[in-house]
Coordinates of C-alpha atoms in Angstrom, one line a residue:
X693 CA -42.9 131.2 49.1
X694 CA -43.4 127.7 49.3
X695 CA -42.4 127.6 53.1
X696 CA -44.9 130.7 53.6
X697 CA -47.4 128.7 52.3
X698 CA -47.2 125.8 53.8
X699 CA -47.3 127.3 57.2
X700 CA -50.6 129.6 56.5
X701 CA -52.1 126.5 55.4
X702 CA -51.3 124.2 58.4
X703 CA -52.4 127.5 61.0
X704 CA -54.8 129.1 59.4
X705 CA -56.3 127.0 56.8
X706 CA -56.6 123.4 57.5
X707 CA -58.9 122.3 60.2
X708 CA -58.0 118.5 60.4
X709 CA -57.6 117.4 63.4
X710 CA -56.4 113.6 63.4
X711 CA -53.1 114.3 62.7
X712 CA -52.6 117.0 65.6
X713 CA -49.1 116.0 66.0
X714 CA -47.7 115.5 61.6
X715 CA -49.3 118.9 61.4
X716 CA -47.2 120.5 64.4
X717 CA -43.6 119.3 63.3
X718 CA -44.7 120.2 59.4
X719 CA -45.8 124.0 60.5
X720 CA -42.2 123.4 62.2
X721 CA -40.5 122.4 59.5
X722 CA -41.8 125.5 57.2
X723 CA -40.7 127.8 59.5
X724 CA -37.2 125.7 60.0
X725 CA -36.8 125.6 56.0
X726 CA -38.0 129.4 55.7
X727 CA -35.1 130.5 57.8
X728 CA -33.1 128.4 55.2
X729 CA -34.6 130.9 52.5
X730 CA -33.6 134.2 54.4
X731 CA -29.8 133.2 54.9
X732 CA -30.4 132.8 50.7
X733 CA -31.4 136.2 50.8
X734 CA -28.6 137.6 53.1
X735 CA -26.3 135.7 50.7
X736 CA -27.9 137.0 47.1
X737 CA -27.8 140.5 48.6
X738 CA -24.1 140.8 49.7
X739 CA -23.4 139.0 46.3
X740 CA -25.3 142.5 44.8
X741 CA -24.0 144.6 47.1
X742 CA -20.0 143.4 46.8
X743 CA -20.6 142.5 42.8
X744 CA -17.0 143.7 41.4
X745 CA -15.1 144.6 44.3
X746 CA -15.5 142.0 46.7
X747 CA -11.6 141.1 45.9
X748 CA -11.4 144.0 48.2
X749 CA -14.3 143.8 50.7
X750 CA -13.7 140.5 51.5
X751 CA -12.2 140.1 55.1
X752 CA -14.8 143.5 56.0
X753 CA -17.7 140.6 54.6
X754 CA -16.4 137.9 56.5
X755 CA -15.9 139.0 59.6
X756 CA -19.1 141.6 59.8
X757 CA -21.8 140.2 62.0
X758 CA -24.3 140.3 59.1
X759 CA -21.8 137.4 57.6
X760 CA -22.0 135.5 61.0
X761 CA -25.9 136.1 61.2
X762 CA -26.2 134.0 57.8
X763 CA -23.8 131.4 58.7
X764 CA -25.9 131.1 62.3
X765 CA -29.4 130.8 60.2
X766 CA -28.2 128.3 57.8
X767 CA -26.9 125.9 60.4
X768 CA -29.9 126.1 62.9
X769 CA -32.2 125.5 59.8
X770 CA -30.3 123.0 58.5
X771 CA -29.8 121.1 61.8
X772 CA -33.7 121.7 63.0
X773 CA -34.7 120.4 59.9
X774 CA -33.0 117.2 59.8
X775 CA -34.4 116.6 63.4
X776 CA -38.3 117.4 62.5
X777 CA -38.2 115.4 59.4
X778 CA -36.9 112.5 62.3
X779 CA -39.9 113.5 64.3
X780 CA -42.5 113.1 61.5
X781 CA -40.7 109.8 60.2
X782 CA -41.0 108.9 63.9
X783 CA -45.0 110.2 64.0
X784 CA -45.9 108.3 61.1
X785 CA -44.4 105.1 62.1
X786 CA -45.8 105.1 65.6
X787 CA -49.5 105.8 64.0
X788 CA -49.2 103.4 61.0
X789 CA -46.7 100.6 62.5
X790 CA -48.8 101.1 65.6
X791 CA -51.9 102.0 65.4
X792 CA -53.4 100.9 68.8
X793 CA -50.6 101.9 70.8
X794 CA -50.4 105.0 73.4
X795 CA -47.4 106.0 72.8
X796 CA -48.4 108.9 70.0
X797 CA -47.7 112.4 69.6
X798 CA -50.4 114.4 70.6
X799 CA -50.7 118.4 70.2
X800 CA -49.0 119.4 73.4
X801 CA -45.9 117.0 73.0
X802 CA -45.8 117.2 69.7
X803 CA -44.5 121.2 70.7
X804 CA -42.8 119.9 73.4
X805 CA -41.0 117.3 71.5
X806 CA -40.7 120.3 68.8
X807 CA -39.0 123.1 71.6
X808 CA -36.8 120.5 72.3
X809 CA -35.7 120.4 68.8
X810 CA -35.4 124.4 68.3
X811 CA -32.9 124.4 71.7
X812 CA -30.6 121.7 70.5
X813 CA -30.4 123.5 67.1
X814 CA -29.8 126.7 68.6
X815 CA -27.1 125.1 70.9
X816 CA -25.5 123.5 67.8
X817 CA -25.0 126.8 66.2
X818 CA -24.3 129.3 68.7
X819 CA -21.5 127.5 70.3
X820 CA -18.9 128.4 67.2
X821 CA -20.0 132.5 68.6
X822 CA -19.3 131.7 72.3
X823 CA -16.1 133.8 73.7
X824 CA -14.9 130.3 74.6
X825 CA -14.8 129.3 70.8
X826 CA -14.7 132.8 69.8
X827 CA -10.9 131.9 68.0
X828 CA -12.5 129.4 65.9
X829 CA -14.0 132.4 63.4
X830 CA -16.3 129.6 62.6
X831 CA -18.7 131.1 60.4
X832 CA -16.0 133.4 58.6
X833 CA -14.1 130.6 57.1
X834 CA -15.1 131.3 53.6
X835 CA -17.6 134.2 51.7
X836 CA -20.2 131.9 52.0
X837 CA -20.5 132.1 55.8
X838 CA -20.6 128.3 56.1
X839 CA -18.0 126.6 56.7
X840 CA -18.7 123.1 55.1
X841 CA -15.8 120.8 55.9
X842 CA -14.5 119.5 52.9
X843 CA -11.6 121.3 52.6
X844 CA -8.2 119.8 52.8
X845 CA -6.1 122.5 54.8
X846 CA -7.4 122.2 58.5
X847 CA -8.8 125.2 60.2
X848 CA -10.1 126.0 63.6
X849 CA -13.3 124.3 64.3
X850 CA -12.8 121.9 61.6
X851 CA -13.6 118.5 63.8
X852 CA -16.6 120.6 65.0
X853 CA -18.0 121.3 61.5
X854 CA -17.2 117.5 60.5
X855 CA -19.2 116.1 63.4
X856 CA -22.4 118.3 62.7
X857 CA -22.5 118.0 59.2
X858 CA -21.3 115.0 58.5
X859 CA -21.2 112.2 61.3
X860 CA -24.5 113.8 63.1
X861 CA -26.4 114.8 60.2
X862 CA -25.5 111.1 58.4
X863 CA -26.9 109.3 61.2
X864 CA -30.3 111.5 61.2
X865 CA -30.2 110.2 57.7
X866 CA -29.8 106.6 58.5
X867 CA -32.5 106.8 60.8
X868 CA -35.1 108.9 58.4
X869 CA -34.2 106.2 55.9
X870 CA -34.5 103.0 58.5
X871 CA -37.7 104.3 59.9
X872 CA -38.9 105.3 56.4
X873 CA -38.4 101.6 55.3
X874 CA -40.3 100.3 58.3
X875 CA -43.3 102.3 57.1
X876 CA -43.4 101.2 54.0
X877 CA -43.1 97.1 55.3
X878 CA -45.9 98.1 57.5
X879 CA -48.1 99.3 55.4
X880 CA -47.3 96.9 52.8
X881 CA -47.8 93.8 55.4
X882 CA -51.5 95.6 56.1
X883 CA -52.3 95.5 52.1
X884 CA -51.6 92.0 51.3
X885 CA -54.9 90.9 52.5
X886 CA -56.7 93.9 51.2
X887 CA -56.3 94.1 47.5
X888 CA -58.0 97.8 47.7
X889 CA -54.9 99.3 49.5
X890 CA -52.7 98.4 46.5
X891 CA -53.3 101.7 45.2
X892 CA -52.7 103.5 48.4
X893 CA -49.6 101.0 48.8
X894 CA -48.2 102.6 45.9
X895 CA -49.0 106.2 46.7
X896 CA -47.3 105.5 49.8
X897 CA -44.0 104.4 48.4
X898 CA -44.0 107.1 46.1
X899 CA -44.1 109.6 48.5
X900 CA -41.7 107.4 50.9
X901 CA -39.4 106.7 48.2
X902 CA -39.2 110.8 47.3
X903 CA -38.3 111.8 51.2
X904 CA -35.6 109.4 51.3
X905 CA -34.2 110.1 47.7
X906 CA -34.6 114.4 48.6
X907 CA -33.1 113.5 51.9
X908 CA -29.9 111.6 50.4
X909 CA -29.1 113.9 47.6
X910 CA -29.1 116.7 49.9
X911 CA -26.4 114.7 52.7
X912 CA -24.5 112.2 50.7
X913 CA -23.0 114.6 48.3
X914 CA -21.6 116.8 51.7
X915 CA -20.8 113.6 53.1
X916 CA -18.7 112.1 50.5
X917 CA -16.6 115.1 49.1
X918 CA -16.4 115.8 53.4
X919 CA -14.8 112.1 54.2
X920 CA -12.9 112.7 50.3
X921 CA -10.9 115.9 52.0
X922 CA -10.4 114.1 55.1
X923 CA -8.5 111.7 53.1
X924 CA -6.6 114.5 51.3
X925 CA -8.7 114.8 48.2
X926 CA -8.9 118.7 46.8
X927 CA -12.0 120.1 46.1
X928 CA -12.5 123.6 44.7
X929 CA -14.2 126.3 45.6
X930 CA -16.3 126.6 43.1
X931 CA -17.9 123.1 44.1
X932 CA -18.6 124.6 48.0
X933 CA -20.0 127.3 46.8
X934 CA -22.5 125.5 44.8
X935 CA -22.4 123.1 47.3
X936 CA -24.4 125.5 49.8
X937 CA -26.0 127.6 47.2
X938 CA -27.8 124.7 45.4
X939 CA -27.5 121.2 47.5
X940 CA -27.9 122.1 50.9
X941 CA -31.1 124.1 50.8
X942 CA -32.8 121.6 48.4
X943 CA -34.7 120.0 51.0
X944 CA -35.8 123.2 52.0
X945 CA -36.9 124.4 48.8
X946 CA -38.8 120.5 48.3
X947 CA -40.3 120.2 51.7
X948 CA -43.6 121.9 51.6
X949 CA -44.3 119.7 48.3
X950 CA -43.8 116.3 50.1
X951 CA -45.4 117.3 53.2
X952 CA -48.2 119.8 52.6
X953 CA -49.1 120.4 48.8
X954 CA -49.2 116.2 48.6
X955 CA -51.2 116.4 51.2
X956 CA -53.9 119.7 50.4
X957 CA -53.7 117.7 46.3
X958 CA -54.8 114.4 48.4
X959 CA -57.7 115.7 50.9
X960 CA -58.8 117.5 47.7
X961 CA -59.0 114.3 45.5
X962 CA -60.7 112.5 48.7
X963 CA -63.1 115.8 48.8
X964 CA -63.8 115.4 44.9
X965 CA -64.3 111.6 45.1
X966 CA -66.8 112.0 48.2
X967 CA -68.7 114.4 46.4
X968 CA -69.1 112.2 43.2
X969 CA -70.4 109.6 45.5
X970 CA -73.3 111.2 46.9
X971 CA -73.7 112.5 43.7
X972 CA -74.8 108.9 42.3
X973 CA -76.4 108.2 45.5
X974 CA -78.8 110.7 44.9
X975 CA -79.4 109.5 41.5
X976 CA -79.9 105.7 42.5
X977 CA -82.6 107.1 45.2

């Protein structure tokens, strides 16, 4: 729902049009961290429809494309929406670090920059289905159809899990996070001699400060338990499972707060504030 909403409000709703390119990758990243919500929903309804007997259902589940279809959606949101939220770090450092530079995403490569993103993702999880990797039964690993890598016994397509969602999707992190932190020094360096943008400094950090913190508890606790099994370390199943059911699609469920309901609460506080001021205006004439 609050994916849906976010992306009727950035198509059909809002008409701003100075941030061409923030509003392409965040319609984007609705539609990125919607397909999150519909592998949730392929999940919750096998969990209904195998409630009781799944003991017995199990490698049917597993191996049925419906089962693969999940595991495919989860990965490609998961991956695109690590790589938009780099785009819109990117986006807002190039138009607040930079203000009088070129080098800014317009509308047209903003979707550019944006297809570019979709391929890659789609790349990253359709090679575990190609006939070449086709032994791997990636996606079948587990009930879950994802098979996060922080199990200890080894299994095919192991290394290939670990390097997507642990080495890649770490070092989108550090780079969110570095470029995140440059913002901030930006806009802080801008403020010192303007003791009117202290408020908006704060806002600012606030809202920097929650994309970072979202961001790590989402990847740091799959990184950690993922380098702990590498080492040996057990981890039960029950801690995967809640693993994807609850930690991985947090950013997902979180997104259309920090990037569109801020916002829409924002413009309307700017809209109530502009309106106040004429307001006395007209009382002063």
């Amino acid at each position: 729902m609050g994916n849906t909403g976010s992306f009727v409000y950035r198509v059909f709703i809002s008409k701003k049009t100075s941030n061409l390119g923030f509003d392409v990758f965040v319609t984007n990243l609705s539609i990125a961290d919607f397909v999150m919500g519909v592998y949730l929903v392929i999940i919750g309804i096998a969990d209904r429809v195998y409630l009781g007997n799944y003991l017995w259902n199990d490698l049917i589940w597993r191996n049925s494309c419906v089962c693969k279809l999940a595991g495919f959606l989860c990965l490609l949101s998961s991956e695109v929406s690590a790589f938009i939220i780099l785009l819109v770090t990117l986006d807002r450092l190039l138009v607040i670090a930079f203000p009088f530079s070129i080098l800014h995403f317009c509308k047209q490569s903003a979707w550019i920059a944006s297809g570019i993103v979709w391929s890659v993702g789609v790349l990253i999880a359709v090679i575990p289905l190609l006939p070449s990797t086709s032994d791997w039964n990636f996606y079948s690993q587990n009930g879950i159809c994802i098979p996060i890598p922080i199990i200890r016994n080894y299994f095919s397509g192991k290394d290939y899990a670990f390097g997507v969602m642990i080495v890649l999707n770490g070092f989108l992190f550090l780079l969110i996070t570095v470029g995140q932190v440059f913002i901030f020094w930006s806009v802080r360096v801008n403020s010192m001699t303007d003791t009117s943008k202290k408020t908006k400094d704060l806002t600012i950090a606030r809202r920097l400060m929650t994309v970072v913190v979202s961001d790590f508890c989402c990847k740091f606790p799959v990184a950690l338990l993922g380098l702990l099994a590498a080492r040996g370390t057990p981890v039960s199943s029950e801690v995967i499972v809640a693993l994807v059911i609850f930690v991985v699609p947090l950013n997902s469920a979180l997104n259309p707060f920090l990037y569109t309901y801020n916002v829409m609460k924002e413009r309307r506080r700017k809209a109530r504030e502009e309106k106040m001021r004429k307001y006395f205006m007209s009382l002063t004439k």
